[in-house]
CSV table of C-alpha atoms and ligand atoms in Angstrom, one decimal:
chain,number,residue,atom,x,y,z
A,1,MET,CA,26.5,25.8,15.1
A,2,THR,CA,23.7,23.8,13.5
A,3,ARG,CA,25.0,21.1,11.2
A,4,ARG,CA,23.1,21.2,8.0
A,5,VAL,CA,23.1,19.1,4.8
A,6,LEU,CA,21.4,19.9,1.5
A,7,VAL,CA,19.5,16.8,0.5
A,8,CYS,CA,18.8,17.1,-3.2
A,9,GLY,CA,15.9,14.8,-4.0
A,10,GLY,CA,14.9,14.5,-0.3
A,11,ALA,CA,11.2,14.2,-1.2
A,12,GLY,CA,11.9,10.9,-3.0
A,13,TYR,CA,12.2,7.4,-1.7
A,14,ILE,CA,15.8,7.1,-0.7
A,15,GLY,CA,16.3,10.8,-0.1
A,16,SER,CA,13.4,11.0,2.4
A,17,HIS,CA,14.9,8.1,4.4
A,18,MET,CA,18.2,9.9,4.4
A,19,ALA,CA,16.6,13.1,5.7
A,20,LYS,CA,15.0,11.1,8.5
A,21,TRP,CA,18.4,9.6,9.4
A,22,LEU,CA,20.1,13.0,9.4
A,23,ALA,CA,17.4,14.6,11.6
A,24,ALA,CA,17.7,11.6,14.0
A,25,HIS,CA,21.4,12.2,14.3
A,26,GLY,CA,21.3,15.9,15.0
A,27,VAL,CA,21.9,17.3,11.4
A,28,GLU,CA,19.3,19.5,9.8
A,29,PRO,CA,18.3,18.1,6.3
A,30,VAL,CA,17.3,21.0,4.0
A,31,VAL,CA,15.4,19.2,1.2
A,32,LEU,CA,15.9,20.5,-2.4
A,33,ASP,CA,13.3,18.9,-4.7
A,34,ASN,CA,11.3,19.9,-7.8
A,35,LEU,CA,8.5,17.4,-6.6
A,36,SER,CA,8.4,15.9,-10.1
A,37,THR,CA,8.4,12.4,-8.7
A,38,GLY,CA,8.9,13.1,-5.0
A,39,HIS,CA,6.2,13.8,-2.4
A,40,ARG,CA,5.6,16.9,-0.3
A,41,GLU,CA,4.3,14.6,2.4
A,42,ALA,CA,7.6,12.8,2.6
A,43,VAL,CA,9.4,16.0,3.6
A,44,ARG,CA,8.9,15.7,7.4
A,45,PHE,CA,12.3,16.1,8.9
A,46,GLY,CA,13.5,19.6,7.7
A,47,PRO,CA,12.5,22.5,5.4
A,48,LEU,CA,11.7,22.0,1.7
A,49,VAL,CA,13.1,24.3,-0.9
A,50,GLU,CA,11.4,23.8,-4.3
A,51,ALA,CA,14.2,24.1,-6.9
A,52,ASP,CA,15.2,22.4,-10.1
A,53,LEU,CA,18.7,21.3,-11.1
A,54,LEU,CA,18.0,22.6,-14.6
A,55,ASP,CA,17.3,26.1,-13.3
A,56,PRO,CA,20.6,27.4,-11.8
A,57,ALA,CA,18.9,30.5,-10.3
A,58,SER,CA,16.6,28.3,-8.2
A,59,LEU,CA,19.7,26.5,-6.9
A,60,ASP,CA,21.2,29.8,-5.7
A,61,ALA,CA,18.0,30.4,-3.7
A,62,ALA,CA,18.4,26.9,-2.2
A,63,PHE,CA,22.0,27.5,-1.2
A,64,ALA,CA,21.0,30.7,0.5
A,65,SER,CA,19.4,28.6,3.3
A,66,GLY,CA,22.8,27.2,4.2
A,67,PRO,CA,25.7,27.1,5.1
A,68,PHE,CA,25.8,23.4,4.3
A,69,GLU,CA,28.6,21.1,5.3
A,70,ALA,CA,27.8,18.9,2.3
A,71,VAL,CA,25.4,18.0,-0.4
A,72,MET,CA,23.7,14.6,-0.8
A,73,HIS,CA,22.5,14.2,-4.4
A,74,PHE,CA,19.6,11.8,-4.9
A,75,CYS,CA,17.9,13.7,-7.7
A,76,ALA,CA,17.8,11.6,-10.8
A,77,ARG,CA,15.7,9.9,-13.3
A,78,SER,CA,16.4,6.3,-12.5
A,79,LEU,CA,14.4,3.9,-14.6
A,80,VAL,CA,16.4,1.6,-16.8
A,81,GLY,CA,13.6,0.9,-19.3
A,82,GLU,CA,12.6,4.5,-19.6
A,83,SER,CA,16.2,5.6,-20.1
A,84,VAL,CA,16.4,3.4,-23.2
A,85,GLN,CA,13.2,5.1,-24.6
A,86,GLN,CA,14.2,8.7,-23.5
A,87,PRO,CA,18.0,8.9,-23.4
A,88,LEU,CA,18.2,12.7,-24.0
A,89,ALA,CA,15.9,13.4,-21.0
A,90,TYR,CA,18.2,11.1,-18.9
A,91,TYR,CA,21.4,12.8,-20.0
A,92,GLU,CA,19.9,16.2,-19.5
A,93,ASN,CA,18.5,15.6,-16.0
A,94,ASN,CA,21.3,13.4,-14.7
A,95,VAL,CA,24.3,14.9,-16.3
A,96,THR,CA,23.5,18.5,-17.0
A,97,GLY,CA,21.5,18.8,-13.8
A,98,THR,CA,24.5,17.5,-11.8
A,99,LEU,CA,26.9,19.9,-13.5
A,100,ASN,CA,24.6,22.7,-12.5
A,101,LEU,CA,24.5,21.5,-9.0
A,102,LEU,CA,28.3,21.2,-8.8
A,103,GLN,CA,28.7,24.7,-10.2
A,104,ALA,CA,26.2,26.0,-7.6
A,105,MET,CA,28.3,24.3,-4.9
A,106,GLN,CA,31.4,26.1,-6.2
A,107,ARG,CA,29.6,29.5,-6.1
A,108,HIS,CA,28.5,28.9,-2.6
A,109,GLY,CA,31.7,27.4,-1.2
A,110,VAL,CA,30.4,23.8,-0.5
A,111,ASP,CA,33.1,21.3,-1.3
A,112,ARG,CA,31.7,17.9,-0.3
A,113,ILE,CA,29.1,15.7,-2.0
A,114,VAL,CA,27.7,12.2,-1.6
A,115,PHE,CA,26.5,11.1,-5.0
A,116,SER,CA,23.9,8.4,-5.6
A,117,SER,CA,25.2,6.1,-8.4
A,118,THR,CA,24.1,2.6,-9.4
A,119,ALA,CA,25.0,-0.9,-10.2
A,120,ALA,CA,23.9,0.0,-13.7
A,121,VAL,CA,27.3,1.6,-14.3
A,122,PHE,CA,28.8,-2.0,-14.7
A,123,GLY,CA,26.6,-3.4,-17.4
A,124,GLU,CA,26.6,-7.2,-17.9
A,125,PRO,CA,28.8,-8.6,-15.0
A,126,VAL,CA,31.9,-10.6,-15.9
A,127,SER,CA,32.2,-12.0,-12.4
A,128,PRO,CA,29.5,-13.4,-9.9
A,129,GLN,CA,30.0,-10.5,-7.5
A,130,ILE,CA,30.7,-7.0,-8.6
A,131,ASP,CA,33.4,-5.1,-6.7
A,132,GLU,CA,34.6,-1.5,-7.4
A,133,ASP,CA,37.3,-2.6,-9.9
A,134,HIS,CA,34.8,-4.5,-12.1
A,135,PRO,CA,34.8,-3.1,-15.7
A,136,LYS,CA,32.3,-0.3,-16.2
A,137,THR,CA,30.5,-0.7,-19.5
A,138,PRO,CA,26.9,0.4,-19.0
A,139,ILE,CA,24.2,-1.2,-21.2
A,140,ASN,CA,21.6,1.5,-20.8
A,141,PRO,CA,21.5,5.3,-20.8
A,142,TYR,CA,20.7,5.4,-17.1
A,143,GLY,CA,23.9,3.7,-16.1
A,144,ALA,CA,25.9,5.7,-18.7
A,145,SER,CA,24.6,9.0,-17.3
A,146,LYS,CA,25.7,8.0,-13.8
A,147,LEU,CA,29.1,6.8,-15.0
A,148,MET,CA,29.6,10.2,-16.7
A,149,VAL,CA,29.0,12.0,-13.4
A,150,GLU,CA,31.5,9.7,-11.6
A,151,ARG,CA,34.1,10.8,-14.1
A,152,VAL,CA,33.2,14.5,-13.6
A,153,LEU,CA,33.6,14.0,-9.8
A,154,ALA,CA,37.0,12.5,-10.3
A,155,ASP,CA,38.1,15.3,-12.5
A,156,ALA,CA,36.7,17.9,-10.1
A,157,ALA,CA,38.6,16.4,-7.2
A,158,GLN,CA,41.8,16.8,-9.1
A,159,ALA,CA,41.1,20.3,-10.4
A,160,TYR,CA,39.2,22.0,-7.5
A,161,GLY,CA,39.7,19.7,-4.5
A,162,LEU,CA,36.0,18.7,-4.5
A,163,ARG,CA,35.6,15.9,-2.0
A,164,SER,CA,33.1,13.2,-3.1
A,165,VAL,CA,31.9,9.8,-2.1
A,166,THR,CA,30.0,7.9,-4.8
A,167,LEU,CA,27.7,5.2,-3.5
A,168,ARG,CA,26.6,2.7,-6.1
A,169,TYR,CA,23.3,1.2,-4.9
A,170,PHE,CA,22.2,-2.2,-6.0
A,171,ASN,CA,18.4,-2.6,-5.6
A,172,ALA,CA,17.0,-0.3,-2.9
A,173,ALA,CA,14.1,-1.8,-1.0
A,174,GLY,CA,12.1,-1.7,2.2
A,175,ALA,CA,10.6,1.1,4.3
A,176,SER,CA,11.1,2.9,7.5
A,177,ALA,CA,10.2,0.7,10.5
A,178,ASP,CA,7.7,3.1,12.0
A,179,GLY,CA,5.8,3.3,8.7
A,180,ASP,CA,5.9,7.1,8.3
A,181,ILE,CA,7.7,7.0,4.9
A,182,GLY,CA,8.1,4.4,2.2
A,183,GLU,CA,8.4,3.7,-1.5
A,184,ALA,CA,5.7,5.4,-3.5
A,185,HIS,CA,6.3,5.9,-7.3
A,186,THR,CA,3.7,6.8,-9.9
A,187,PRO,CA,3.8,4.9,-12.1
A,188,GLU,CA,5.4,2.1,-10.0
A,189,THR,CA,8.0,0.1,-12.0
A,190,HIS,CA,10.0,-1.5,-9.3
A,191,LEU,CA,9.7,-5.2,-8.5
A,192,ILE,CA,9.0,-5.4,-4.8
A,193,PRO,CA,6.2,-2.7,-4.7
A,194,ASN,CA,4.6,-4.3,-7.8
A,195,VAL,CA,4.8,-7.7,-6.2
A,196,LEU,CA,3.2,-6.4,-3.0
A,197,ARG,CA,0.4,-4.6,-4.9
A,198,ALA,CA,-0.5,-7.8,-6.7
A,199,ALA,CA,-0.5,-9.5,-3.3
A,200,LEU,CA,-2.8,-6.8,-1.8
A,201,GLY,CA,-5.3,-7.9,-4.4
A,202,ASP,CA,-5.7,-4.5,-6.1
A,203,GLY,CA,-6.6,-6.2,-9.3
A,204,SER,CA,-3.1,-5.9,-10.8
A,205,ARG,CA,-1.1,-8.9,-11.9
A,206,LEU,CA,2.7,-8.8,-11.7
A,207,ARG,CA,4.5,-9.0,-15.1
A,208,VAL,CA,7.7,-11.0,-14.8
A,209,PHE,CA,10.0,-9.6,-17.4
A,210,GLY,CA,11.4,-12.7,-18.9
A,211,ASP,CA,11.9,-16.3,-17.7
A,212,ASP,CA,14.5,-17.2,-20.3
A,213,TRP,CA,17.5,-15.5,-18.7
A,214,PRO,CA,20.7,-17.5,-18.1
A,215,THR,CA,19.9,-17.8,-14.4
A,216,PRO,CA,19.0,-20.9,-12.3
A,217,ASP,CA,15.2,-20.3,-12.6
A,218,GLY,CA,15.3,-18.2,-15.7
A,219,THR,CA,14.3,-14.9,-14.0
A,220,CYS,CA,16.6,-12.0,-13.3
A,221,VAL,CA,18.7,-11.9,-10.1
A,222,ARG,CA,19.2,-8.8,-8.1
A,223,ASP,CA,20.8,-7.8,-4.7
A,224,TYR,CA,18.2,-6.1,-2.5
A,225,ILE,CA,19.4,-3.6,0.1
A,226,HIS,CA,17.4,-1.9,2.8
A,227,VAL,CA,16.9,1.8,2.3
A,228,ASP,CA,18.0,2.5,5.9
A,229,ASP,CA,21.2,0.7,5.3
A,230,LEU,CA,21.8,3.0,2.3
A,231,ALA,CA,21.2,6.0,4.6
A,232,GLN,CA,23.7,4.6,7.1
A,233,ALA,CA,26.3,4.4,4.3
A,234,HIS,CA,25.7,8.1,3.4
A,235,TRP,CA,26.2,9.0,7.1
A,236,ARG,CA,29.5,7.2,7.2
A,237,ALA,CA,30.5,8.8,3.9
A,238,LEU,CA,30.0,12.2,5.5
A,239,ASP,CA,32.4,11.2,8.3
A,240,TYR,CA,34.8,9.8,5.8
A,241,MET,CA,35.0,13.1,3.9
A,242,GLN,CA,36.0,15.0,7.1
A,243,ALA,CA,39.3,13.2,6.9
A,244,HIS,CA,39.8,12.3,3.3
A,245,ASP,CA,40.0,14.4,0.2
A,246,GLY,CA,39.6,13.0,-3.4
A,247,ALA,CA,36.8,11.1,-5.1
A,248,HIS,CA,35.9,7.7,-3.8
A,249,ALA,CA,33.4,5.1,-4.8
A,250,PHE,CA,31.8,2.2,-3.0
A,251,ASN,CA,29.3,-0.6,-4.0
A,252,LEU,CA,26.4,-1.1,-1.7
A,253,GLY,CA,24.6,-4.4,-1.6
A,254,ASN,CA,24.1,-7.5,0.7
A,255,GLY,CA,26.2,-9.7,-1.6
A,256,ARG,CA,23.3,-12.2,-2.1
A,257,GLY,CA,21.2,-12.3,-5.2
A,258,PHE,CA,17.5,-13.3,-5.4
A,259,SER,CA,15.6,-14.1,-8.5
A,260,VAL,CA,12.3,-12.5,-9.4
A,261,ARG,CA,10.6,-15.9,-8.6
A,262,GLU,CA,12.4,-15.9,-5.2
A,263,VAL,CA,11.1,-12.4,-4.4
A,264,ILE,CA,7.6,-13.5,-5.3
A,265,ALA,CA,7.9,-16.5,-2.9
A,266,ALA,CA,9.2,-14.3,-0.1
A,267,ALA,CA,6.4,-11.8,-0.7
A,268,GLU,CA,3.8,-14.5,-0.5
A,269,ALA,CA,5.3,-15.7,2.8
A,270,ALA,CA,5.5,-12.1,4.2
A,271,SER,CA,1.9,-11.3,3.2
A,272,GLY,CA,0.3,-14.7,3.5
A,273,ARG,CA,-1.3,-14.0,0.1
A,274,PRO,CA,-0.8,-15.3,-3.4
A,275,VAL,CA,0.9,-13.1,-6.0
A,276,PRO,CA,-0.8,-13.4,-9.3
A,277,PHE,CA,1.7,-13.1,-12.2
A,278,ASP,CA,2.3,-13.5,-15.9
A,279,ILE,CA,5.5,-14.0,-17.8
A,280,ALA,CA,6.1,-11.0,-20.0
A,281,PRO,CA,8.9,-10.3,-22.6
A,282,ARG,CA,12.3,-9.2,-21.3
A,283,ARG,CA,12.6,-5.5,-20.4
A,284,ALA,CA,15.1,-3.5,-22.5
A,285,GLY,CA,18.3,-2.6,-20.7
A,286,ASP,CA,18.1,-5.3,-18.0
A,287,PRO,CA,21.2,-7.4,-17.2
A,288,ALA,CA,20.5,-11.0,-16.1
A,289,VAL,CA,22.3,-10.8,-12.7
A,290,LEU,CA,23.6,-8.0,-10.5
A,291,VAL,CA,25.1,-8.9,-7.1
A,292,ALA,CA,27.4,-6.6,-5.2
A,293,ALA,CA,30.7,-7.2,-3.4
A,294,SER,CA,30.6,-4.5,-0.7
A,295,ASP,CA,33.8,-5.4,1.3
A,296,ARG,CA,35.3,-2.0,0.5
A,297,ALA,CA,32.4,-0.1,2.1
A,298,ARG,CA,32.5,-2.3,5.1
A,299,GLN,CA,36.3,-2.0,5.5
A,300,VAL,CA,36.9,1.7,4.5
A,301,LEU,CA,33.6,3.4,5.6
A,302,GLY,CA,32.9,1.0,8.5
A,303,TRP,CA,29.5,0.4,7.0
A,304,ALA,CA,27.6,-2.4,8.7
A,305,PRO,CA,24.2,-3.2,7.1
A,306,ARG,CA,21.6,-4.2,9.6
A,307,HIS,CA,18.6,-5.3,7.6
A,308,THR,CA,20.2,-8.0,5.5
A,309,ASP,CA,17.5,-10.6,5.5
A,310,LEU,CA,15.2,-10.5,2.4
A,311,ALA,CA,12.2,-11.6,4.4
A,312,ALA,CA,12.7,-8.7,6.8
A,313,ILE,CA,13.2,-6.2,4.0
A,314,ILE,CA,10.0,-7.3,2.2
A,315,ASP,CA,8.2,-7.3,5.5
A,316,SER,CA,9.0,-3.6,6.1
A,317,ALA,CA,7.8,-2.9,2.6
A,318,TRP,CA,4.6,-4.9,3.1
A,319,ARG,CA,3.7,-2.9,6.2
A,320,TRP,CA,4.1,0.3,4.3
A,321,HIS,CA,2.0,-0.9,1.3
A,322,CYS,CA,-0.8,-2.1,3.6
A,323,ASP,CA,-1.2,1.5,5.0
A,324,PRO,CA,0.8,4.0,3.0
A,325,ALA,CA,0.9,7.6,4.5
A,326,PHE,CA,1.0,9.1,0.9
B,401,UDP,N1,10.8,-6.8,-12.7
B,401,UDP,C1,9.8,-7.5,-13.1
B,401,UDP,N2,8.5,-7.0,-13.1
B,401,UDP,C2,8.2,-5.8,-12.6
B,401,UDP,C3,9.4,-5.0,-12.2
B,401,UDP,C4,10.6,-5.5,-12.3
B,401,UDP,O1,9.9,-8.7,-13.6
B,401,UDP,O2,7.1,-5.3,-12.6
B,401,UDP,C5,12.2,-7.3,-12.8
B,401,UDP,C6,13.2,-6.5,-13.6
B,401,UDP,O3,13.2,-6.9,-15.0
B,401,UDP,C7,14.5,-6.7,-12.9
B,401,UDP,C8,14.1,-6.9,-11.5
B,401,UDP,O4,12.7,-7.2,-11.5
B,401,UDP,O5,15.1,-7.9,-13.4
B,401,UDP,C9,14.3,-5.6,-10.6
B,401,UDP,O6,13.7,-4.5,-11.3
B,401,UDP,P1,13.5,-3.1,-10.7
B,401,UDP,O7,12.8,-2.3,-11.7
B,401,UDP,O8,12.9,-3.3,-9.3
B,401,UDP,O9,15.0,-2.6,-10.4
B,401,UDP,P2,16.3,-2.4,-11.4
B,401,UDP,O10,17.1,-3.7,-11.3
B,401,UDP,O11,15.8,-2.0,-12.7
B,401,UDP,O12,17.0,-1.3,-10.7
C-alpha cells in the first residue's frame, strides 16, 4: 500500500523541503496549503489540496485523499515581530487552526502528528544552551501560541492516545542542494535571505536590529540549522511514532550560535560581495541569544545533522538566491 503523509503547509519553505524528502524516500506527500504565504510552484513532489485550517469543511475534503499514516503540521504564522503587532491573528491561526486540524484527524482516524514548534517557546534563555527541560516562558505571542499547542498535544496524548512528536526549530536556513526549492517569503523578514539580497546588490541595505544587546559583538546570536536537517528529523520522528505512543518534544539546532555580524561576514565570504547594512533599533520580541542543545534528538531519534557548517548553509542559500525558481 502506498505510504502517504499529509503535509500541512507543504507549499512553504520548510514544508516543501519535507515533501521533497518524503517523495525521495518512497512516501507520497499530499500537500495541504491555503497558499497565503506558500508557493504553488514549490509543490512539486505530490498533489496539492487547497484547504484552510480555519475552514473545517475544507479539511474534510483534504483528508478524503488519504488514508494518511501521519500528519506533518508546518502551517503557521511565524514572525516574531508581527506576532507582537497582531496577537489575535497569531492565536487564531496557530491555536484555533491546529485545534481544527486535530479534530479533523480524529474524524478521519489519523492518530500521529509531527508538529513544528520553535525556540521561541523558551523566551529569554537562562542557560547558554537550551535543552528540552529549560523553562518555557515565551516573550512573544508567536512563541506563546506554539507552547499552547504543545500543551494541547500532551493532553490529547493522555485522553485520546494521539501520538505526537514536537520539533522545536531554532533558525531554519539554507536551500535544497539542486536548487529547485528554497526560501522565498514576501515580504522577507529573515536574516539570511535579507543579507543575501543586500549582497546581490538589489539596492536594499540590511537593517541590523540592534547592536547594543548583551552579546560579544552587541548583535543577536542565533543557531542556524539547515532545512534538510530539519526534514531528516521529521523523517526520524515518523519512525519513532511507530514504536512509541505519547507526546514527545525535541530541540533542533547545531548547538553553535552566530551573531548577526558573523552571519554578514559569512555571507560576504560565500558571495564574494559586500553586504551594505545599517544599525536599526531592536526588534520587538527578540531575545538576545538562542542556542540549542539537541542531544536528546540525536540520542532518542537517532538524528544526525549533515549540514552543520554555517558557510555551507549560507552557500546553499546563496545559490538559491542567485537563481530562484519562484
Ligand atoms: N535580523 C536583523 N535584520 C533582519 C532580519 C533579522 O538584524 O533583516 C536579526 C533578528 O533581530 C534576529 C536574527 O537576525 O536577532 C534572526 O532573525 P530571523 O527573523 O531570521 O529569525 P528569528 O530569530 O526571528 O526566528
